[in-house]
Coordinates of C-alpha atoms and ligand atoms in Angstrom, one line a residue:
M1 CA -0.2 -0.1 -0.2
Q2 CA 1.6 3.2 -0.7
A3 CA -1.1 5.7 0.5
L4 CA -4.3 6.0 3.2
I5 CA -7.1 8.5 2.6
F6 CA -9.3 9.4 5.6
D7 CA -12.5 11.0 5.8
L8 CA -12.9 13.4 8.7
D9 CA -16.2 13.4 10.0
G10 CA -16.7 10.1 12.2
V11 CA -13.2 8.7 11.2
I12 CA -10.8 11.3 12.6
T13 CA -13.0 12.8 14.9
N14 CA -16.7 12.5 16.2
T15 CA -17.1 15.9 17.7
S16 CA -17.0 17.8 14.5
A17 CA -19.6 15.4 13.3
E18 CA -21.6 16.1 16.7
F19 CA -21.6 19.7 16.3
H20 CA -23.0 19.6 12.9
Y21 CA -26.0 17.9 14.5
L22 CA -26.0 20.3 17.5
S23 CA -26.3 22.9 14.8
W24 CA -29.1 21.4 12.6
Q25 CA -30.9 21.0 15.8
R26 CA -30.6 24.5 17.1
L27 CA -31.8 26.0 13.7
A28 CA -34.5 23.6 14.0
D29 CA -35.8 24.5 17.4
E30 CA -35.5 28.0 16.1
E31 CA -37.6 27.7 13.4
G32 CA -40.0 25.2 14.8
I33 CA -39.4 22.3 12.5
P34 CA -39.2 18.6 13.7
F35 CA -35.5 17.3 13.5
S36 CA -33.9 14.7 15.8
R37 CA -30.7 12.8 16.4
E38 CA -32.1 9.8 14.5
A39 CA -33.2 12.4 11.4
N40 CA -29.6 13.5 11.4
H41 CA -28.2 10.3 10.5
R42 CA -29.2 10.9 6.8
L43 CA -27.2 13.7 7.0
R44 CA -24.1 12.3 7.7
G45 CA -21.1 12.4 4.8
V46 CA -23.3 14.6 2.2
N47 CA -22.2 18.0 1.1
R48 CA -24.1 21.2 2.7
M49 CA -26.2 21.6 0.0
E50 CA -27.8 18.4 0.3
S51 CA -27.7 18.2 4.0
L52 CA -30.0 21.1 3.9
K53 CA -32.4 19.1 1.6
R54 CA -32.7 16.4 3.6
F55 CA -33.1 18.6 6.6
L56 CA -35.9 20.4 5.4
N57 CA -37.2 16.9 4.4
G58 CA -39.5 17.9 1.5
L59 CA -40.4 21.7 3.6
K60 CA -40.4 24.6 0.7
I61 CA -38.6 27.7 1.7
T62 CA -37.5 30.7 -0.3
P63 CA -34.0 30.9 -1.7
E64 CA -33.0 33.8 0.8
Q65 CA -33.9 31.7 3.6
E66 CA -32.1 29.0 2.1
A67 CA -28.6 31.2 2.3
D68 CA -29.9 32.6 5.6
W69 CA -30.6 28.8 7.4
L70 CA -27.3 27.6 5.8
R71 CA -25.2 30.9 7.2
R72 CA -26.6 30.6 10.5
K73 CA -26.4 26.7 10.6
N74 CA -22.7 27.4 9.6
A75 CA -22.2 30.0 12.4
Y76 CA -23.5 27.9 15.1
Y77 CA -21.2 25.0 14.2
H78 CA -18.0 27.9 13.9
E79 CA -19.3 28.6 17.5
L80 CA -19.1 25.0 19.1
L81 CA -15.6 24.3 16.6
Q82 CA -13.9 26.8 19.5
Q83 CA -13.9 24.1 21.8
M84 CA -12.2 21.4 19.3
S85 CA -8.6 20.5 20.7
P86 CA -6.5 17.1 20.3
A87 CA -8.5 15.4 22.9
D88 CA -11.3 15.1 20.3
R89 CA -9.4 13.0 18.0
L90 CA -10.7 9.5 17.6
P91 CA -9.1 6.8 19.9
G92 CA -6.4 5.1 17.8
I93 CA -6.3 7.4 14.9
S94 CA -2.9 9.3 15.9
D95 CA -1.1 5.9 16.3
I96 CA -2.3 5.0 12.7
L97 CA -1.0 8.3 11.3
D98 CA 2.7 8.1 13.2
Q99 CA 2.7 4.3 11.8
A100 CA 1.9 5.2 8.5
R101 CA 4.2 8.5 8.7
D102 CA 6.9 6.2 9.9
A103 CA 6.3 3.4 7.2
G104 CA 6.7 6.1 4.2
I105 CA 2.9 5.7 3.4
K106 CA 1.3 8.8 2.5
L107 CA -1.7 10.7 3.9
G108 CA -4.4 12.8 2.6
V109 CA -7.9 13.5 3.7
A110 CA -11.2 13.7 1.6
S111 CA -14.0 15.3 3.3
A112 CA -17.6 16.4 2.1
S113 CA -16.9 19.7 4.8
R114 CA -15.8 22.8 4.0
N115 CA -14.5 23.4 7.4
A116 CA -12.0 20.4 6.6
R117 CA -8.9 22.5 6.9
A118 CA -10.4 24.5 10.2
V119 CA -11.1 21.0 11.7
L120 CA -7.9 19.6 11.1
A121 CA -6.0 22.7 12.6
K122 CA -8.1 22.4 15.9
L123 CA -7.1 18.9 16.2
Q124 CA -3.2 19.9 15.5
L125 CA -3.1 17.5 12.7
L126 CA -2.8 19.8 9.5
D127 CA 0.8 18.5 9.5
Y128 CA 0.3 15.1 8.9
F129 CA -1.5 15.2 5.8
E130 CA -0.3 15.8 2.0
V131 CA -3.1 16.8 0.6
V132 CA -6.5 18.1 2.3
G133 CA -9.2 17.0 -0.3
D134 CA -12.6 19.1 1.0
A135 CA -16.0 20.6 -1.0
Y136 CA -13.9 22.8 -3.0
S137 CA -11.8 20.1 -4.5
A138 CA -14.2 18.3 -6.4
V139 CA -17.8 19.5 -8.0
N140 CA -19.8 15.9 -7.7
P141 CA -19.8 15.0 -4.2
K142 CA -19.5 11.6 -2.6
P143 CA -21.3 8.9 -3.3
A144 CA -19.5 10.1 -6.9
P145 CA -16.2 8.8 -6.6
D146 CA -14.1 12.2 -7.7
L147 CA -13.1 13.5 -4.5
F148 CA -11.3 10.7 -3.9
I149 CA -9.9 10.3 -7.1
W150 CA -8.5 13.8 -6.7
V151 CA -6.8 13.4 -3.8
A152 CA -5.2 10.2 -5.0
G153 CA -4.1 12.2 -7.8
Y154 CA -2.2 14.7 -6.0
L155 CA -0.7 12.2 -3.6
H156 CA 0.6 10.0 -7.2
T157 CA -0.6 6.9 -5.9
H158 CA -2.4 4.0 -7.4
I159 CA -6.2 3.2 -6.8
K160 CA -5.1 -0.7 -6.6
Q161 CA -2.4 0.9 -3.6
T162 CA -4.7 2.7 -1.7
I163 CA -6.7 2.7 1.4
V164 CA -9.8 4.7 2.5
F165 CA -11.0 5.2 5.6
E166 CA -15.0 6.1 5.9
D167 CA -17.9 6.3 8.5
S168 CA -20.7 6.9 6.0
F169 CA -22.4 4.8 3.5
S170 CA -22.1 7.3 0.4
G171 CA -18.3 7.4 1.4
I172 CA -17.7 3.6 1.2
Q173 CA -20.1 3.8 -2.4
A174 CA -17.7 6.6 -3.6
A175 CA -14.5 4.7 -2.6
L176 CA -15.8 1.4 -4.2
H177 CA -16.9 3.3 -7.4
A178 CA -13.4 4.2 -7.8
G179 CA -11.7 0.6 -6.8
F180 CA -10.2 1.6 -3.8
W181 CA -9.5 -0.7 -0.8
T182 CA -12.2 0.3 2.2
V183 CA -12.0 0.3 5.3
G184 CA -15.3 1.0 7.3
I185 CA -15.6 2.8 10.5
G186 CA -19.2 1.5 11.9
E187 CA -22.0 -1.1 11.4
D188 CA -24.7 -1.4 8.8
E189 CA -23.6 1.7 7.0
V190 CA -20.3 0.5 6.1
R191 CA -21.4 -3.0 5.4
H192 CA -20.0 -2.7 2.0
A193 CA -16.6 -2.0 3.0
H194 CA -14.1 -4.8 2.6
L195 CA -12.7 -4.3 6.3
R196 CA -15.1 -3.2 9.1
Y197 CA -14.2 -2.1 12.6
Q198 CA -16.6 -0.8 15.3
T199 CA -13.7 1.4 16.3
L200 CA -9.7 2.1 15.2
E201 CA -9.3 1.8 19.3
N202 CA -6.5 -1.1 19.3
V203 CA -6.0 -1.3 15.8
S204 CA -2.5 -0.8 14.4
L205 CA -1.6 -0.2 10.9
Q206 CA 0.1 -3.4 10.7
M207 CA -3.4 -5.3 11.5
I208 CA -4.7 -3.4 8.6
L209 CA -2.0 -4.1 6.2
E210 CA -1.8 -7.7 7.1
Q211 CA -5.9 -8.2 6.5
F212 CA -5.4 -6.8 3.0
E213 CA -2.5 -9.1 2.1
Q214 CA -5.4 -11.7 2.3
F215 CA -7.7 -10.3 -0.5
Ligands
BG6_1 C1 -19.5 16.3 6.2 C2 -20.2 15.7 7.5 O1 -18.3 15.8 6.5 O2 -19.6 17.4 5.8 C3 -21.7 16.1 7.1 O3 -20.5 14.4 7.9 C4 -21.8 17.4 6.6 O4 -22.6 16.2 8.2 C5 -20.9 17.9 5.5 O5 -22.9 18.1 6.5 C6 -20.7 19.4 4.9 O6 -19.9 20.1 5.9 P1 -19.6 21.8 5.8 O7 -18.9 21.9 6.9 O8 -19.5 21.8 4.5 O9 -21.3 22.7 6.4
MG2 MG1 -18.0 10.8 7.7

């Protein structure tokens, strides 16, 4: 394997995923529209505009309201982001990044978020990655494979020698469409991944690479 590409929300940190949820919930409460943690599940891993569509769930608002609601949701998210620190890295992720760096394996991020760089900066992880692909890097969002292919291109790596780490259904689909090896973090949503872990806690890069040797 030459490279590892990581999704951000739900793979490197869960805190930002929680902040996205809390921000949508605040907006919903202010506007008096129904929303819940369960409903939020459908917004995971999808870009900002598609998240709004799923948030609205058929409710019609004007383009001006759309812009205002998106601006407010992002402002609430940024308020919360101020609290984020390296303590918000998910268990196991720091070790895997260190092990990859020591082994000379290239590292990239492929996130649907426009806030990816701000989150990585808060986690003090920006220096690990040769490239951060975000919502600005590719026009077609996940489950289109474009973002992952863009990151792999930047890393000069072959798709068949690259592993994608993802926690969302659309992210795993995007990586599979392109032909990457996939590691799913979670349960049912990542059922199509080549390898699956509930969490990366106590999982070493060595263990993952040995598993891929079996394929
Ligand atoms: C993804 C999150 O990483 O980014 C989604 O999983 C979120 O929940 C999306 O909606 C877009 O984020 P942002 O930061 O561009 O509003
Ligand atoms: Mg994710």
